[in-house]
CSV table of C-alpha atoms and ligand atoms in Angstrom, one decimal:
chain,number,residue,atom,x,y,z
N,23,MET,CA,-13.2,18.5,-12.4
N,24,ALA,CA,-9.8,17.9,-14.0
N,25,LEU,CA,-6.7,17.9,-11.3
N,26,LYS,CA,-4.4,20.7,-11.3
N,27,ASN,CA,-1.6,18.4,-10.6
N,28,ASP,CA,-1.9,15.2,-12.9
N,29,LEU,CA,1.5,13.9,-13.0
N,30,PHE,CA,1.2,10.5,-11.2
N,31,LEU,CA,-2.2,10.0,-13.2
N,32,LYS,CA,-0.2,10.9,-16.6
N,33,ALA,CA,3.0,8.4,-15.4
N,34,LEU,CA,0.1,5.7,-15.2
N,35,LYS,CA,-0.7,5.5,-18.5
N,36,GLY,CA,2.7,5.7,-19.3
N,37,GLU,CA,2.4,9.3,-20.8
N,38,VAL,CA,5.8,11.6,-21.3
N,39,VAL,CA,6.0,13.9,-18.5
N,40,GLU,CA,8.4,16.7,-17.5
N,41,ARG,CA,9.8,15.1,-14.4
N,42,PRO,CA,8.5,12.2,-12.6
N,43,PRO,CA,5.5,12.4,-10.0
N,44,VAL,CA,6.8,11.2,-6.4
N,45,TRP,CA,4.7,9.8,-3.4
N,46,MET,CA,5.9,7.8,0.0
N,47,MET,CA,4.2,4.6,0.8
N,48,ARG,CA,3.1,5.3,4.6
N,49,GLN,CA,3.4,8.8,4.0
N,50,ALA,CA,0.4,9.7,6.3
N,51,GLY,CA,2.1,8.8,9.8
N,52,ARG,CA,4.3,8.5,12.6
N,53,TYR,CA,7.2,10.8,11.2
N,54,LEU,CA,5.1,14.3,11.1
N,55,PRO,CA,4.5,16.1,14.5
N,56,GLU,CA,1.2,17.0,13.1
N,57,PHE,CA,0.5,13.3,12.9
N,58,MET,CA,1.7,12.6,16.7
N,59,GLU,CA,-0.2,15.4,17.9
N,60,LEU,CA,-4.0,13.3,16.6
N,61,ARG,CA,-2.3,10.0,17.4
N,62,LYS,CA,-2.4,11.3,21.3
N,63,LYS,CA,-5.8,12.3,21.2
N,64,TYR,CA,-7.5,8.9,19.4
N,65,ASP,CA,-6.6,5.4,19.2
N,66,PHE,CA,-6.0,3.9,15.9
N,67,PHE,CA,-9.0,2.7,14.7
N,68,THR,CA,-10.6,5.7,15.8
N,69,ARG,CA,-8.8,7.5,13.8
N,70,CYS,CA,-9.2,5.1,10.9
N,71,GLN,CA,-13.1,5.1,11.1
N,72,THR,CA,-13.8,9.0,11.9
N,73,PRO,CA,-13.8,10.5,8.4
N,74,GLU,CA,-13.3,13.9,9.2
N,75,ILE,CA,-9.6,12.4,11.5
N,76,ALA,CA,-8.6,10.3,8.6
N,77,SER,CA,-9.0,12.7,6.2
N,78,GLU,CA,-7.0,15.0,7.5
N,79,ILE,CA,-4.2,13.1,8.3
N,80,THR,CA,-4.3,12.0,4.5
N,81,VAL,CA,-4.0,15.4,3.2
N,82,GLN,CA,-1.2,16.2,6.8
N,83,PRO,CA,1.8,15.1,4.2
N,84,ILE,CA,0.7,16.9,1.3
N,85,ARG,CA,0.5,20.6,2.8
N,86,ARG,CA,3.9,20.0,4.3
N,87,TYR,CA,5.7,18.7,1.1
N,88,GLY,CA,3.7,18.9,-1.8
N,89,MET,CA,4.0,15.4,-3.1
N,90,ASP,CA,2.1,14.6,-6.2
N,91,ALA,CA,-0.8,12.3,-5.2
N,92,ALA,CA,-2.4,11.3,-1.4
N,93,ILE,CA,-2.7,7.9,-0.2
N,94,LEU,CA,-6.3,7.7,2.2
N,95,PHE,CA,-5.0,7.4,5.7
N,96,SER,CA,-6.5,3.8,6.6
N,97,ASP,CA,-5.2,0.2,6.9
N,98,ILE,CA,-5.2,-3.0,5.0
N,99,LEU,CA,-6.3,-4.8,8.2
N,100,VAL,CA,-10.0,-3.3,8.0
N,101,ILE,CA,-11.0,-5.9,5.5
N,102,PRO,CA,-10.7,-8.8,7.9
N,103,GLN,CA,-12.2,-6.8,10.8
N,104,ALA,CA,-15.3,-6.2,8.5
N,105,MET,CA,-15.4,-9.9,7.8
N,106,GLY,CA,-15.7,-10.4,11.1
N,107,ILE,CA,-12.7,-11.0,12.6
N,108,GLU,CA,-11.5,-9.3,15.8
N,109,VAL,CA,-8.7,-6.8,15.4
N,110,GLN,CA,-6.5,-4.4,17.5
N,111,MET,CA,-4.2,-2.1,17.4
N,112,LYS,CA,-1.6,-3.0,20.1
N,113,PRO,CA,0.5,0.2,21.5
N,114,ASP,CA,4.6,-1.1,20.5
N,115,PHE,CA,3.4,-4.1,19.8
N,116,GLY,CA,1.5,-4.3,16.1
N,117,PRO,CA,-1.8,-5.6,15.0
N,118,TYR,CA,-3.2,-8.1,17.1
N,119,LEU,CA,-5.9,-10.6,16.1
N,120,PRO,CA,-7.3,-12.1,19.3
N,121,ASN,CA,-9.0,-15.3,17.8
N,122,PRO,CA,-6.6,-16.4,14.4
N,123,ILE,CA,-8.1,-18.3,11.6
N,124,ARG,CA,-6.5,-22.1,12.2
N,125,SER,CA,-9.3,-24.4,10.8
N,126,GLN,CA,-11.9,-25.0,8.4
N,127,LYS,CA,-14.4,-24.3,11.0
N,128,ASP,CA,-13.0,-20.8,11.4
N,129,VAL,CA,-13.0,-20.0,7.5
N,130,ALA,CA,-16.3,-21.3,7.2
N,131,ASN,CA,-17.2,-18.4,10.0
N,132,VAL,CA,-15.4,-15.7,8.3
N,133,ILE,CA,-18.4,-13.5,6.3
N,134,VAL,CA,-18.2,-11.6,2.7
N,135,PRO,CA,-19.6,-8.4,4.2
N,136,ASP,CA,-22.3,-5.9,2.6
N,137,ILE,CA,-19.0,-3.1,1.7
N,138,HIS,CA,-21.6,-0.4,2.4
N,139,GLU,CA,-22.8,-1.5,6.3
N,140,THR,CA,-19.1,-2.1,7.3
N,141,LEU,CA,-17.0,0.1,5.5
N,142,ASP,CA,-19.0,3.4,4.9
N,143,TYR,CA,-16.8,5.2,7.5
N,144,VAL,CA,-14.1,4.6,4.4
N,145,MET,CA,-16.0,6.0,2.0
N,146,GLN,CA,-16.8,9.2,3.7
N,147,ALA,CA,-13.4,9.4,4.6
N,148,ILE,CA,-12.5,9.1,0.6
N,149,THR,CA,-15.6,11.9,0.3
N,150,MET,CA,-13.8,14.8,2.7
N,151,THR,CA,-10.9,14.1,1.2
N,152,LYS,CA,-11.4,14.7,-2.1
N,153,GLU,CA,-13.1,17.9,-0.7
N,154,LYS,CA,-10.1,18.9,1.4
N,155,LEU,CA,-7.6,18.4,-1.3
N,156,ALA,CA,-9.7,20.4,-4.0
N,157,ASP,CA,-9.0,19.1,-7.0
N,158,GLU,CA,-4.7,19.6,-6.4
N,159,VAL,CA,-3.5,16.3,-6.6
N,160,PRO,CA,-5.0,12.9,-7.1
N,161,LEU,CA,-6.0,10.2,-4.2
N,162,ILE,CA,-5.0,7.0,-4.1
N,163,GLY,CA,-6.6,3.7,-2.2
N,164,PHE,CA,-5.4,0.9,-1.5
N,165,ALA,CA,-5.8,-2.6,0.3
N,166,GLY,CA,-3.6,-6.0,1.4
N,167,SER,CA,-3.3,-9.0,-1.1
N,168,PRO,CA,-5.2,-12.1,-0.2
N,169,TRP,CA,-2.4,-13.5,0.9
N,170,THR,CA,-1.3,-10.6,2.9
N,171,ILE,CA,-4.4,-10.6,4.8
N,172,LEU,CA,-4.2,-13.9,5.5
N,173,CYS,CA,-0.9,-13.8,7.1
N,174,TYR,CA,-2.5,-11.6,9.5
N,175,CYS,CA,-6.0,-13.3,10.0
N,176,VAL,CA,-3.7,-16.6,11.0
N,177,GLN,CA,-0.7,-15.6,12.4
N,178,GLY,CA,-2.8,-13.7,14.6
N,179,GLN,CA,0.4,-10.7,14.8
N,180,GLY,CA,3.2,-9.4,12.7
N,181,SER,CA,6.5,-12.2,12.3
N,182,LYS,CA,9.3,-12.6,10.5
N,183,ASN,CA,8.3,-15.4,8.9
N,184,PHE,CA,4.4,-15.9,9.0
N,185,ASP,CA,5.1,-19.5,9.6
N,186,LYS,CA,1.6,-20.3,11.2
N,187,ALA,CA,0.1,-18.7,8.0
N,188,LYS,CA,2.4,-21.0,6.0
N,189,GLU,CA,1.7,-24.0,8.0
N,190,PHE,CA,-2.2,-23.1,7.1
N,191,CYS,CA,-1.6,-23.1,3.9
N,192,PHE,CA,0.3,-25.9,3.0
N,193,THR,CA,-1.3,-28.6,5.8
N,194,GLN,CA,-5.1,-27.1,5.2
N,195,PRO,CA,-4.7,-26.2,1.8
N,196,ILE,CA,-8.7,-26.7,0.9
N,197,ALA,CA,-9.2,-23.9,3.9
N,198,ALA,CA,-6.5,-21.6,3.1
N,199,HIS,CA,-8.4,-20.9,-0.2
N,200,GLN,CA,-11.5,-20.9,0.6
N,201,LEU,CA,-10.3,-18.3,3.1
N,202,LEU,CA,-7.9,-16.4,-0.2
N,203,GLN,CA,-11.3,-16.2,-1.9
N,204,LYS,CA,-13.7,-14.7,0.4
N,205,ILE,CA,-10.8,-12.1,1.4
N,206,THR,CA,-10.6,-11.6,-2.7
N,207,ASP,CA,-14.4,-11.4,-3.5
N,208,THR,CA,-14.6,-8.6,-0.8
N,209,THR,CA,-11.4,-6.9,-1.6
N,210,ILE,CA,-13.2,-6.8,-5.4
N,211,ALA,CA,-15.9,-5.2,-3.4
N,212,TYR,CA,-14.4,-2.8,-0.8
N,213,LEU,CA,-12.1,-1.2,-4.1
N,214,LYS,CA,-14.9,-0.6,-6.6
N,215,GLU,CA,-16.7,1.0,-3.9
N,216,LYS,CA,-13.6,3.3,-3.1
N,217,ILE,CA,-13.5,4.3,-6.9
N,218,LYS,CA,-16.7,5.0,-7.1
N,219,SER,CA,-16.8,7.5,-4.2
N,220,GLY,CA,-13.7,9.5,-5.7
N,221,VAL,CA,-10.0,7.6,-5.8
N,222,ASN,CA,-8.4,8.3,-8.8
N,223,ALA,CA,-6.2,4.9,-8.5
N,224,VAL,CA,-5.7,2.2,-6.3
N,225,GLN,CA,-2.7,-0.2,-4.7
N,226,VAL,CA,-2.4,-3.7,-3.7
N,227,PHE,CA,0.1,-3.9,-1.0
N,228,ASP,CA,1.2,-7.6,-1.2
N,229,SER,CA,3.6,-6.9,2.0
N,230,TRP,CA,4.6,-10.5,2.6
N,231,GLY,CA,4.3,-12.3,-0.8
N,232,GLY,CA,8.2,-12.6,-0.5
N,233,MET,CA,7.8,-14.8,2.0
N,234,LEU,CA,6.9,-17.4,-0.8
N,235,SER,CA,8.8,-19.2,-3.0
N,236,PRO,CA,7.8,-18.0,-6.7
N,237,GLU,CA,5.8,-21.2,-7.1
N,238,ASP,CA,3.8,-21.2,-4.1
N,239,TYR,CA,3.4,-17.5,-4.4
N,240,GLN,CA,1.7,-18.7,-7.9
N,241,ILE,CA,-0.4,-20.5,-5.6
N,242,PHE,CA,-1.3,-18.7,-2.4
N,243,SER,CA,-0.6,-15.0,-3.7
N,244,TRP,CA,-0.8,-14.1,-7.9
N,245,GLN,CA,-3.8,-15.8,-8.7
N,246,TYR,CA,-6.3,-14.0,-6.3
N,247,ILE,CA,-4.5,-10.7,-6.9
N,248,GLN,CA,-4.8,-11.6,-10.8
N,249,GLN,CA,-8.5,-11.7,-9.8
N,250,ILE,CA,-8.4,-8.0,-8.5
N,251,ILE,CA,-6.7,-6.6,-11.8
N,252,ASP,CA,-9.4,-8.4,-13.5
N,253,ALA,CA,-12.4,-7.1,-11.9
N,254,LEU,CA,-11.2,-3.5,-11.3
N,255,LYS,CA,-8.6,-2.5,-14.1
N,256,GLU,CA,-11.6,-1.1,-16.4
N,257,GLU,CA,-12.1,1.7,-13.4
N,258,ALA,CA,-9.2,2.8,-12.6
N,259,PRO,CA,-5.4,2.0,-12.4
N,260,VAL,CA,-4.2,-0.5,-10.2
N,261,ILE,CA,-0.8,-0.7,-8.7
N,262,VAL,CA,0.5,-3.9,-7.3
N,263,PHE,CA,3.7,-3.5,-5.1
N,264,GLY,CA,4.9,-6.9,-3.5
N,265,LYS,CA,7.7,-6.8,-1.5
N,266,GLY,CA,10.6,-9.2,-2.2
N,267,CYS,CA,8.9,-10.0,-5.4
N,268,TRP,CA,11.0,-9.1,-7.7
N,269,PHE,CA,10.5,-13.1,-9.0
N,270,ALA,CA,7.3,-12.4,-10.2
N,271,LEU,CA,7.4,-9.2,-12.1
N,272,GLY,CA,7.1,-11.0,-15.4
N,273,ASP,CA,3.5,-12.1,-14.4
N,274,MET,CA,3.2,-9.1,-13.6
N,275,ALA,CA,3.7,-6.9,-16.4
N,276,LYS,CA,1.7,-9.5,-18.3
N,277,SER,CA,-1.2,-8.6,-15.7
N,278,GLY,CA,-3.2,-5.5,-16.7
N,279,ALA,CA,-1.8,-3.4,-13.7
N,280,ALA,CA,-0.8,-0.1,-14.6
N,281,ALA,CA,2.1,0.1,-12.5
N,282,LEU,CA,4.4,-2.4,-10.4
N,283,GLY,CA,6.5,-1.4,-7.2
N,284,VAL,CA,9.7,-2.3,-6.9
N,285,ASP,CA,11.8,-2.6,-3.6
N,286,TRP,CA,15.2,-1.8,-2.9
N,287,THR,CA,16.5,-5.3,-3.2
N,288,CYS,CA,15.8,-5.3,-6.9
N,289,SER,CA,18.0,-3.0,-9.3
N,290,ALA,CA,15.9,-0.3,-11.6
N,291,LYS,CA,18.3,-2.1,-14.8
N,292,ASN,CA,16.9,-5.4,-13.4
N,293,ALA,CA,13.3,-4.2,-12.7
N,294,ARG,CA,12.9,-2.9,-16.2
N,295,TYR,CA,15.1,-6.2,-17.9
N,296,LEU,CA,11.9,-8.7,-16.1
N,297,THR,CA,9.0,-6.3,-16.8
N,298,GLY,CA,10.3,-6.2,-20.7
N,299,GLY,CA,10.7,-2.2,-20.5
N,300,ASN,CA,7.0,-1.0,-21.3
N,301,ILE,CA,5.3,-1.0,-18.0
N,302,THR,CA,5.1,1.9,-15.4
N,303,LEU,CA,7.4,1.3,-12.4
N,304,GLN,CA,7.7,2.4,-8.8
N,305,GLY,CA,10.1,2.6,-6.4
N,306,ASN,CA,12.5,1.7,-5.1
N,307,PHE,CA,14.6,4.4,-2.5
N,308,ASP,CA,15.7,2.2,0.7
N,309,PRO,CA,13.5,3.6,3.4
N,310,ALA,CA,16.6,3.7,5.7
N,311,ARG,CA,18.8,5.7,3.4
N,312,LEU,CA,15.7,8.6,4.3
N,313,PHE,CA,18.7,9.3,7.1
N,314,SER,CA,21.8,9.7,5.0
N,315,PRO,CA,22.1,13.4,5.1
N,316,PRO,CA,19.9,15.8,2.7
N,317,SER,CA,22.6,16.3,0.4
N,318,GLU,CA,23.3,13.1,-0.1
N,319,ILE,CA,19.6,11.8,-0.7
N,320,LYS,CA,19.3,14.1,-3.0
N,321,LYS,CA,22.1,12.8,-5.2
N,322,MET,CA,21.0,9.3,-4.5
N,323,VAL,CA,17.4,10.4,-6.2
N,324,GLN,CA,18.9,12.3,-9.1
N,325,GLN,CA,20.7,8.8,-9.7
N,326,MET,CA,17.4,6.5,-9.3
N,327,ILE,CA,15.8,8.7,-11.6
N,328,GLN,CA,18.1,8.4,-14.4
N,329,GLU,CA,18.4,4.6,-13.7
N,330,PHE,CA,14.8,3.9,-14.1
N,331,GLY,CA,13.7,6.4,-16.6
N,332,LYS,CA,12.3,9.7,-16.1
N,333,ASP,CA,9.6,8.1,-18.0
N,334,ARG,CA,7.1,5.1,-17.0
N,335,TYR,CA,8.4,6.2,-13.3
N,336,ILE,CA,6.7,7.1,-10.3
N,337,VAL,CA,9.6,8.0,-7.6
N,338,ASN,CA,8.6,6.2,-4.0
N,339,LEU,CA,10.2,4.4,-1.7
N,340,GLY,CA,10.6,0.5,-1.6
N,341,HIS,CA,8.6,-0.1,1.3
N,342,GLY,CA,7.2,2.6,3.8
N,343,ILE,CA,8.5,5.4,5.6
N,344,LEU,CA,10.2,4.6,8.9
N,345,PRO,CA,9.0,6.4,12.2
N,346,THR,CA,12.2,8.4,13.1
N,347,VAL,CA,12.8,9.8,9.7
N,348,PRO,CA,14.0,13.7,10.0
N,349,LEU,CA,11.5,15.2,8.5
N,350,ALA,CA,14.6,17.3,6.5
N,351,ASN,CA,15.1,14.2,4.9
N,352,ALA,CA,11.7,13.4,3.7
N,353,GLU,CA,11.5,16.8,2.4
N,354,ALA,CA,15.1,16.6,1.0
N,355,PHE,CA,13.9,13.3,-1.2
N,356,ILE,CA,10.6,15.3,-2.4
N,357,ASP,CA,12.7,18.3,-3.3
N,358,ALA,CA,14.8,15.9,-5.2
N,359,VAL,CA,12.1,15.0,-7.8
N,360,LYS,CA,10.6,18.6,-7.9
N,361,ASN,CA,13.5,19.5,-8.9
N,362,TYR,CA,14.7,17.3,-11.3
N,363,SER,CA,15.9,17.9,-14.6
N,364,SER,CA,17.0,15.4,-16.9
E,425,LIG,O1,0.2,5.0,3.4
E,425,LIG,C1,-0.3,5.6,4.1
E,425,LIG,O2,0.2,7.0,4.8
E,425,LIG,C2,-1.3,5.3,4.3
E,425,LIG,C3,-1.7,4.5,5.7
E,425,LIG,C4,-1.3,3.0,5.9
E,425,LIG,C5,-1.1,2.5,7.2
E,425,LIG,N1,-0.8,1.3,6.8
E,425,LIG,C6,-1.4,3.3,8.9
E,425,LIG,C7,-1.5,2.8,9.6
E,425,LIG,C8,-1.6,2.3,4.9
E,425,LIG,C9,-0.8,2.2,3.3
E,425,LIG,C10,-1.0,1.2,5.9
E,425,LIG,C11,-1.0,0.1,4.8
E,425,LIG,C12,-1.1,-1.1,6.1
E,425,LIG,N2,-1.4,-2.0,7.3
E,425,LIG,C13,0.1,-2.4,5.6
E,425,LIG,C14,0.5,-2.5,3.8
E,425,LIG,C15,1.9,-1.7,4.0
E,425,LIG,C16,3.3,-2.3,4.4
E,425,LIG,O3,4.1,-1.4,5.8
E,425,LIG,O4,3.8,-3.0,4.3
E,425,LIG,C17,0.4,-4.1,6.1
E,425,LIG,C18,1.0,-4.6,6.1
E,425,LIG,C19,-0.5,-2.9,7.6
E,425,LIG,C20,-0.6,-3.6,9.3
E,425,LIG,C21,-0.1,-2.8,9.8
E,425,LIG,N3,-0.8,-1.8,10.5
E,425,LIG,C22,0.9,-2.8,10.6
E,425,LIG,C23,2.3,-3.8,10.6
E,425,LIG,C24,1.1,-1.4,11.9
E,425,LIG,C25,2.1,-1.4,13.1
E,425,LIG,C26,3.2,-1.5,12.7
E,425,LIG,C27,3.6,-0.1,11.7
E,425,LIG,O5,4.0,0.2,11.0
E,425,LIG,O6,3.4,1.0,12.7
E,425,LIG,C28,0.1,-1.1,11.5
E,425,LIG,C29,-0.4,0.6,12.1
E,425,LIG,C30,-0.5,1.6,11.1
E,425,LIG,N4,-0.8,1.6,10.4
E,425,LIG,C31,0.3,2.7,11.5
E,425,LIG,C32,-0.3,4.0,10.5
E,425,LIG,C33,0.4,5.2,10.6
E,425,LIG,C34,0.9,3.0,13.0
E,425,LIG,C35,-0.4,3.0,14.0
E,425,LIG,C36,-0.1,4.3,14.7
E,425,LIG,O7,0.6,5.5,14.4
E,425,LIG,O8,-0.9,4.3,16.1
């Protein structure tokens, strides 16, 4: 059935819209009291692995604010988990992988899993979410980029510079590329299955792409993202978000991706210039700017839309929403877009 609100899909196709669509990265999460209720009762991976809970969390922000797209509640780290790498989510610490990948032998032990066997719970969560959304708004599926997943697999936890991940790539490049290829193959199979299960678009999060030099970015990140785009672009629109990756926007614009995410360190003007002006861009409000008073947020959003232009544009933050953002400020951000008039 056709979607009641297809602004987001129109923007991905580059069609003319009355106003740009809006959603927020990490919109299903800790700034919402209704999420915190569920968080008290179930640990992180239980929330991810129980379709009833994951679908509920996915629709919570839509019910509260009416964004133009939902993003499935899950995590990028379900992929290494499915590949046989233990991943824990430690409270007040974040992801922790007790047996990080550090050698050729470790890489050899990593499996490319059967998605049906390992990640069927995600597909069930998609089916349930689609029922709850009742064709109101589209649903976004996602995965981490192979490089960003490697960062966690090798570092074993979050990091300011992912030094161990980079050292692994630069000292054992053959092993690193084998691991990146295994992650890529798993991610392609996973996203294809998500599309089959009903997601309307997919986003690849390259959250740590900006850790690499422009040259190393091509070698260790971009070529694998390009494989993902090539494999998926006929099946669903692909959005690529590379945090700190403004230097790669030119290549990204020629990749077959439907849209590109931009963070707040790159101006709208520069992003349009680097991408040639024809591709849909998504971003780029500084997540910390949601601490400004609502009246100021509204003005800044209006200005941001004017700078990007209302067409070929999806309003979003430049990275995930911060957990301490007041509810009224998140609301001001969404409302400013919905009330936009040029
Ligand atoms: O966008 C959404 O609302 C959908 C849900 C979503 C989560 N993680 C839920 C989550 C998405 C899209 C992600 C992606 C993700 N996960 C990324 C890429 C996006 C980005 O922020 O760069 C990354 C790097 C991760 C890995 C990860 N998961 C980290 C570093 C952490 C701990 C720090 C943090 O931000 O909380 C997580 C945990 C996590 N994933 C939480 C949520 C709601 C918080 C844990 C909890 O509430 O118990």
